[in-house]
Amino acid sequence: MSGLAIEVNGLGKTFRLHTQGDVEIQVFRGLDFAVRFGECVALHGPSGCGKSTLLRALYANYAAGEGSIRVRHRDGWVDMVAAEPRAILDVRRHTMGYVSQFLRVIPRVPALEIVAEPLRVRGVDPADARRHAGDLLARLNIPERLWSLAPATFSGGEQQRVNIARGFIAPMPILLLDEPTAALDATNRAIVAELILERKAAGTAIVGIFHDAEIRNRVCDRTFAIEPFKVAA
Amino acid sequence: MNATDRPLLRVERLTKRYGERFACQDVSFDLWPGEVMGVVGESGSGKTTLLNCLSARLGPDGGRVLYNTRHQGMRDIYETSEAERRLLMRTDWGLVHQNPRDGLRLAVSAGANIGERLMAVGARHYGEIRQAATDWLGRVEIDEARIDDLPRAFSGGMQQRLQIARNLVTRPRIVFMDEPTGGLDVSVQARLLDLLRELVASLGLSVVVVTHDLAVVRLLAHRLMVMRQGRVVESGLTDQVLDDPQHAYTQLLVSSVLQA
């Protein structure tokens, strides 16, 4: 597979803060880029230039105000800017995974179930999904005695690895990664780099934010620089 | 065209007035099989009136509520006969009240509360009914030894779980929930939410859940509708509406939540 996975055209994002005097924060405008299957693209630019905002817009977690984000899904294309919620949910279930910086903990739900869930919603047998989740947690050095606990009390690094396991468990054709190694030590960083390289080799299109230059150089094929937004004079 | 190619519920320009005041105005949406839709807004925003109109308990002044029936396709629920509507409420629909005492019969046992719904759809075999009641007590995490106890002897959280079991035992296609976690302790809420999440996903239920608690919709709902003064001011994917709210009122609502 080497066809187009994501095609972004004229993408713009402005936050309008109604409760704070209708302040407008223009983040970016007129972004064009494309990502092919099997390549890893790093978003680049100074802090505050909108890297996370762009990643969230790709996942439709943020509403892009203008432009389009066409994503290869099943046998066609879905525009994440304009599609209905149920179409976007189908893309998230089957095509596009997203590893956020922080794990959103669900009360009472054990780590193993959190990791297995993306497989279960795709119809994988719960026992198989759990076994797979265990393999991945073990690979990421999460001790087995923690698997049956809700991750609320885990350390930052453990929570991030649970989040990574959840993001990588299903064979998504597209993966979005927001600083996947920020809270990890060198050993675990290397494991995450391996996971990313394996996915890439399997044809997954990856877009990520990698502050760690060593990881970035190891896994990314190229960078996409977000131009700082310039106010027209 | 099979049933899953069509919405289960289609609401068109639903309007309800109390005197001069609009409780609901021009509300339209489709609910698809397996979809959970949250409706949020402050008290008086019209969300409970909307739920009552959707669940055939309050006739609207304008607009239509179409339901995809098993045998006759899309039907306007307010055009069907009273008998048909009652049958739908017994078989296809569930209704979870905020106060479990409104949805339970307090003078009969826990087991009978569950069994009664089954008998209403024609179950007659005592052993099977009792077995189903036992199974459902287990699914909602109530000790089966309590099957012959009266619900009034249960805690609020147990009563709410019993009400849910009573609703789900007939395998409805759509369940309407009004503040299902309202009035419960936080720890009890978490347990109930987790249970609801699991049941809704495993049964593939369609749900309309009305609440003022944004944490509840974050966990439970795929889609969100924000209501204010009887109108829908914003709707969309739950996480998008909560993380990047567009309307001034939604921004106020989201920014007003106290962080624990």
mmCIF file of C-alpha atoms in Angstrom, chain B residues 38-212:
data_model
loop_
_atom_site.group_PDB
_atom_site.id
_atom_site.type_symbol
_atom_site.label_atom_id
_atom_site.label_comp_id
_atom_site.label_asym_id
_atom_site.label_seq_id
_atom_site.Cartn_x
_atom_site.Cartn_y
_atom_site.Cartn_z
ATOM 1 C CA GLY B 38 -26.995 12.849 25.130
ATOM 2 C CA VAL B 39 -29.168 15.916 25.657
ATOM 3 C CA VAL B 40 -27.693 18.526 27.986
ATOM 4 C CA GLY B 41 -28.801 21.935 29.177
ATOM 5 C CA GLU B 42 -29.678 23.691 32.395
ATOM 6 C CA SER B 43 -32.966 23.236 34.268
ATOM 7 C CA GLY B 44 -35.805 24.664 32.212
ATOM 8 C CA SER B 45 -33.981 24.227 28.903
ATOM 9 C CA GLY B 46 -36.698 21.875 27.664
ATOM 10 C CA LYS B 47 -34.741 18.637 27.759
ATOM 11 C CA THR B 48 -37.197 16.715 29.942
ATOM 12 C CA THR B 49 -40.159 17.976 27.905
ATOM 13 C CA LEU B 50 -38.344 16.729 24.810
ATOM 14 C CA LEU B 51 -37.821 13.305 26.405
ATOM 15 C CA ASN B 52 -41.501 13.106 27.348
ATOM 16 C CA CYS B 53 -42.556 13.962 23.779
ATOM 17 C CA LEU B 54 -40.138 11.364 22.316
ATOM 18 C CA SER B 55 -41.324 8.589 24.628
ATOM 19 C CA ALA B 56 -45.006 9.000 23.751
ATOM 20 C CA ARG B 57 -45.987 10.471 27.078
ATOM 21 C CA LEU B 58 -46.648 14.046 26.016
ATOM 22 C CA GLY B 59 -48.282 14.992 22.729
ATOM 23 C CA PRO B 60 -46.368 17.729 20.872
ATOM 24 C CA ASP B 61 -48.028 20.883 19.492
ATOM 25 C CA GLY B 62 -46.121 20.639 16.248
ATOM 26 C CA GLY B 63 -43.767 18.365 14.359
ATOM 27 C CA ARG B 64 -43.517 14.595 14.256
ATOM 28 C CA VAL B 65 -41.829 11.711 16.036
ATOM 29 C CA LEU B 66 -41.315 8.820 13.619
ATOM 30 C CA TYR B 67 -40.327 5.403 14.903
ATOM 31 C CA ASN B 68 -39.047 2.573 12.714
ATOM 32 C CA THR B 69 -41.439 -0.208 13.770
ATOM 33 C CA ARG B 70 -40.508 -3.862 13.320
ATOM 34 C CA HIS B 71 -43.239 -4.613 10.813
ATOM 35 C CA GLN B 72 -44.698 -1.405 9.428
ATOM 36 C CA GLY B 73 -41.670 0.801 8.805
ATOM 37 C CA MET B 74 -41.586 4.434 9.903
ATOM 38 C CA ARG B 75 -44.705 5.384 11.876
ATOM 39 C CA ASP B 76 -45.618 8.671 13.528
ATOM 40 C CA ILE B 77 -46.065 7.560 17.130
ATOM 41 C CA TYR B 78 -48.777 10.132 17.733
ATOM 42 C CA GLU B 79 -50.774 8.843 14.728
ATOM 43 C CA THR B 80 -50.886 5.271 16.022
ATOM 44 C CA SER B 81 -53.669 4.011 18.246
ATOM 45 C CA GLU B 82 -53.391 4.108 22.018
ATOM 46 C CA ALA B 83 -53.202 0.285 22.055
ATOM 47 C CA GLU B 84 -50.343 0.201 19.525
ATOM 48 C CA ARG B 85 -48.484 2.836 21.470
ATOM 49 C CA ARG B 86 -48.850 0.895 24.714
ATOM 50 C CA LEU B 87 -47.589 -2.242 23.012
ATOM 51 C CA LEU B 88 -44.520 -0.363 21.748
ATOM 52 C CA MET B 89 -43.843 0.961 25.235
ATOM 53 C CA ARG B 90 -43.988 -2.558 26.629
ATOM 54 C CA THR B 91 -41.894 -4.241 23.966
ATOM 55 C CA ASP B 92 -39.614 -1.915 22.016
ATOM 56 C CA TRP B 93 -39.043 0.932 24.421
ATOM 57 C CA GLY B 94 -37.599 1.342 27.855
ATOM 58 C CA LEU B 95 -37.863 4.324 30.162
ATOM 59 C CA VAL B 96 -35.475 4.940 33.037
ATOM 60 C CA HIS B 97 -36.700 7.613 35.439
ATOM 61 C CA GLN B 98 -34.403 9.781 37.517
ATOM 62 C CA ASN B 99 -36.198 8.616 40.632
ATOM 63 C CA PRO B 100 -36.283 4.801 40.588
ATOM 64 C CA ARG B 101 -39.433 4.874 42.692
ATOM 65 C CA ASP B 102 -41.253 6.326 39.645
ATOM 66 C CA GLY B 103 -40.225 3.353 37.535
ATOM 67 C CA LEU B 104 -40.555 0.511 40.036
ATOM 68 C CA ARG B 105 -43.479 -1.033 41.860
ATOM 69 C CA LEU B 106 -42.452 -0.757 45.464
ATOM 70 C CA ALA B 107 -45.042 -3.150 46.861
ATOM 71 C CA VAL B 108 -43.834 -6.185 44.884
ATOM 72 C CA SER B 109 -40.517 -8.038 45.080
ATOM 73 C CA ALA B 110 -37.398 -7.276 43.047
ATOM 74 C CA GLY B 111 -37.918 -10.468 41.059
ATOM 75 C CA ALA B 112 -41.540 -9.556 40.308
ATOM 76 C CA ASN B 113 -40.495 -6.082 39.160
ATOM 77 C CA ILE B 114 -38.376 -7.718 36.471
ATOM 78 C CA GLY B 115 -40.769 -10.584 35.756
ATOM 79 C CA GLU B 116 -43.763 -8.288 35.357
ATOM 80 C CA ARG B 117 -42.288 -6.672 32.241
ATOM 81 C CA LEU B 118 -41.739 -10.130 30.742
ATOM 82 C CA MET B 119 -45.292 -11.205 31.528
ATOM 83 C CA ALA B 120 -46.558 -8.024 29.865
ATOM 84 C CA VAL B 121 -45.042 -9.287 26.609
ATOM 85 C CA GLY B 122 -46.522 -12.744 26.993
ATOM 86 C CA ALA B 123 -44.111 -14.808 29.106
ATOM 87 C CA ARG B 124 -46.089 -17.323 31.196
ATOM 88 C CA HIS B 125 -43.664 -20.020 32.358
ATOM 89 C CA TYR B 126 -42.899 -19.309 36.029
ATOM 90 C CA GLY B 127 -39.532 -21.078 36.077
ATOM 91 C CA GLU B 128 -38.287 -19.225 32.996
ATOM 92 C CA ILE B 129 -39.473 -15.866 34.295
ATOM 93 C CA ARG B 130 -37.761 -16.459 37.630
ATOM 94 C CA GLN B 131 -34.584 -17.567 35.850
ATOM 95 C CA ALA B 132 -34.595 -14.420 33.683
ATOM 96 C CA ALA B 133 -35.118 -12.280 36.785
ATOM 97 C CA THR B 134 -32.192 -14.031 38.520
ATOM 98 C CA ASP B 135 -29.961 -13.528 35.463
ATOM 99 C CA TRP B 136 -30.799 -9.850 35.261
ATOM 100 C CA LEU B 137 -30.213 -9.243 38.951
ATOM 101 C CA GLY B 138 -26.745 -10.652 38.349
ATOM 102 C CA ARG B 139 -26.158 -8.495 35.296
ATOM 103 C CA VAL B 140 -26.959 -5.341 37.265
ATOM 104 C CA GLU B 141 -24.800 -6.550 40.172
ATOM 105 C CA ILE B 142 -27.566 -7.245 42.696
ATOM 106 C CA ASP B 143 -27.108 -10.358 44.841
ATOM 107 C CA GLU B 144 -29.665 -12.917 43.652
ATOM 108 C CA ALA B 145 -30.445 -13.733 47.294
ATOM 109 C CA ARG B 146 -32.339 -10.415 47.303
ATOM 110 C CA ILE B 147 -34.798 -11.581 44.608
ATOM 111 C CA ASP B 148 -37.760 -11.812 47.005
ATOM 112 C CA ASP B 149 -37.021 -8.552 48.840
ATOM 113 C CA LEU B 150 -39.083 -5.442 48.260
ATOM 114 C CA PRO B 151 -37.264 -2.650 46.399
ATOM 115 C CA ARG B 152 -38.041 -0.257 49.223
ATOM 116 C CA ALA B 153 -35.464 -2.180 51.274
ATOM 117 C CA PHE B 154 -32.796 -1.385 48.619
ATOM 118 C CA SER B 155 -30.351 1.515 48.574
ATOM 119 C CA GLY B 156 -30.862 4.253 45.958
ATOM 120 C CA GLY B 157 -28.119 2.825 43.753
ATOM 121 C CA MET B 158 -29.594 -0.696 43.916
ATOM 122 C CA GLN B 159 -33.075 0.633 43.138
ATOM 123 C CA GLN B 160 -31.692 2.394 40.086
ATOM 124 C CA ARG B 161 -29.964 -0.806 38.922
ATOM 125 C CA LEU B 162 -33.184 -2.734 39.478
ATOM 126 C CA GLN B 163 -35.078 -0.191 37.380
ATOM 127 C CA ILE B 164 -32.539 -0.693 34.605
ATOM 128 C CA ALA B 165 -32.921 -4.484 34.787
ATOM 129 C CA ARG B 166 -36.721 -4.123 34.649
ATOM 130 C CA ASN B 167 -36.340 -2.053 31.484
ATOM 131 C CA LEU B 168 -33.794 -4.199 29.692
ATOM 132 C CA VAL B 169 -35.240 -7.660 30.376
ATOM 133 C CA THR B 170 -37.599 -7.386 27.385
ATOM 134 C CA ARG B 171 -34.684 -6.434 25.108
ATOM 135 C CA PRO B 172 -36.017 -3.037 24.010
ATOM 136 C CA ARG B 173 -34.521 -1.376 20.933
ATOM 137 C CA ILE B 174 -34.505 2.108 22.396
ATOM 138 C CA VAL B 175 -34.244 3.346 25.971
ATOM 139 C CA PHE B 176 -35.040 6.844 27.184
ATOM 140 C CA MET B 177 -33.177 7.908 30.316
ATOM 141 C CA ASP B 178 -33.895 10.967 32.433
ATOM 142 C CA GLU B 179 -30.930 11.873 34.677
ATOM 143 C CA PRO B 180 -30.180 8.184 35.378
ATOM 144 C CA THR B 181 -27.389 9.035 37.836
ATOM 145 C CA GLY B 182 -29.080 12.042 39.430
ATOM 146 C CA GLY B 183 -29.461 11.896 43.197
ATOM 147 C CA LEU B 184 -26.812 9.179 43.667
ATOM 148 C CA ASP B 185 -23.497 9.401 45.526
ATOM 149 C CA VAL B 186 -20.492 9.941 43.291
ATOM 150 C CA SER B 187 -19.064 6.463 43.940
ATOM 151 C CA VAL B 188 -22.466 4.907 43.182
ATOM 152 C CA GLN B 189 -22.727 7.043 40.024
ATOM 153 C CA ALA B 190 -19.405 5.725 38.717
ATOM 154 C CA ARG B 191 -20.516 2.132 39.190
ATOM 155 C CA LEU B 192 -23.869 2.765 37.513
ATOM 156 C CA LEU B 193 -22.272 4.582 34.580
ATOM 157 C CA ASP B 194 -19.798 1.790 34.019
ATOM 158 C CA LEU B 195 -22.652 -0.736 34.131
ATOM 159 C CA LEU B 196 -24.770 1.292 31.701
ATOM 160 C CA ARG B 197 -21.832 1.718 29.334
ATOM 161 C CA GLU B 198 -21.241 -2.024 29.278
ATOM 162 C CA LEU B 199 -24.929 -2.950 28.851
ATOM 163 C CA VAL B 200 -25.591 -0.395 26.128
ATOM 164 C CA ALA B 201 -22.575 -1.564 24.129
ATOM 165 C CA SER B 202 -23.204 -5.293 24.546
ATOM 166 C CA LEU B 203 -26.936 -5.059 23.718
ATOM 167 C CA GLY B 204 -26.435 -2.563 20.890
ATOM 168 C CA LEU B 205 -29.111 -0.309 22.367
ATOM 169 C CA SER B 206 -30.150 3.064 21.041
ATOM 170 C CA VAL B 207 -30.425 5.533 23.893
ATOM 171 C CA VAL B 208 -31.547 9.100 24.430
ATOM 172 C CA VAL B 209 -30.140 10.237 27.770
ATOM 173 C CA VAL B 210 -31.080 13.573 29.274
ATOM 174 C CA THR B 211 -28.767 14.969 31.931
ATOM 175 C CA HIS B 212 -27.161 18.141 33.188
#
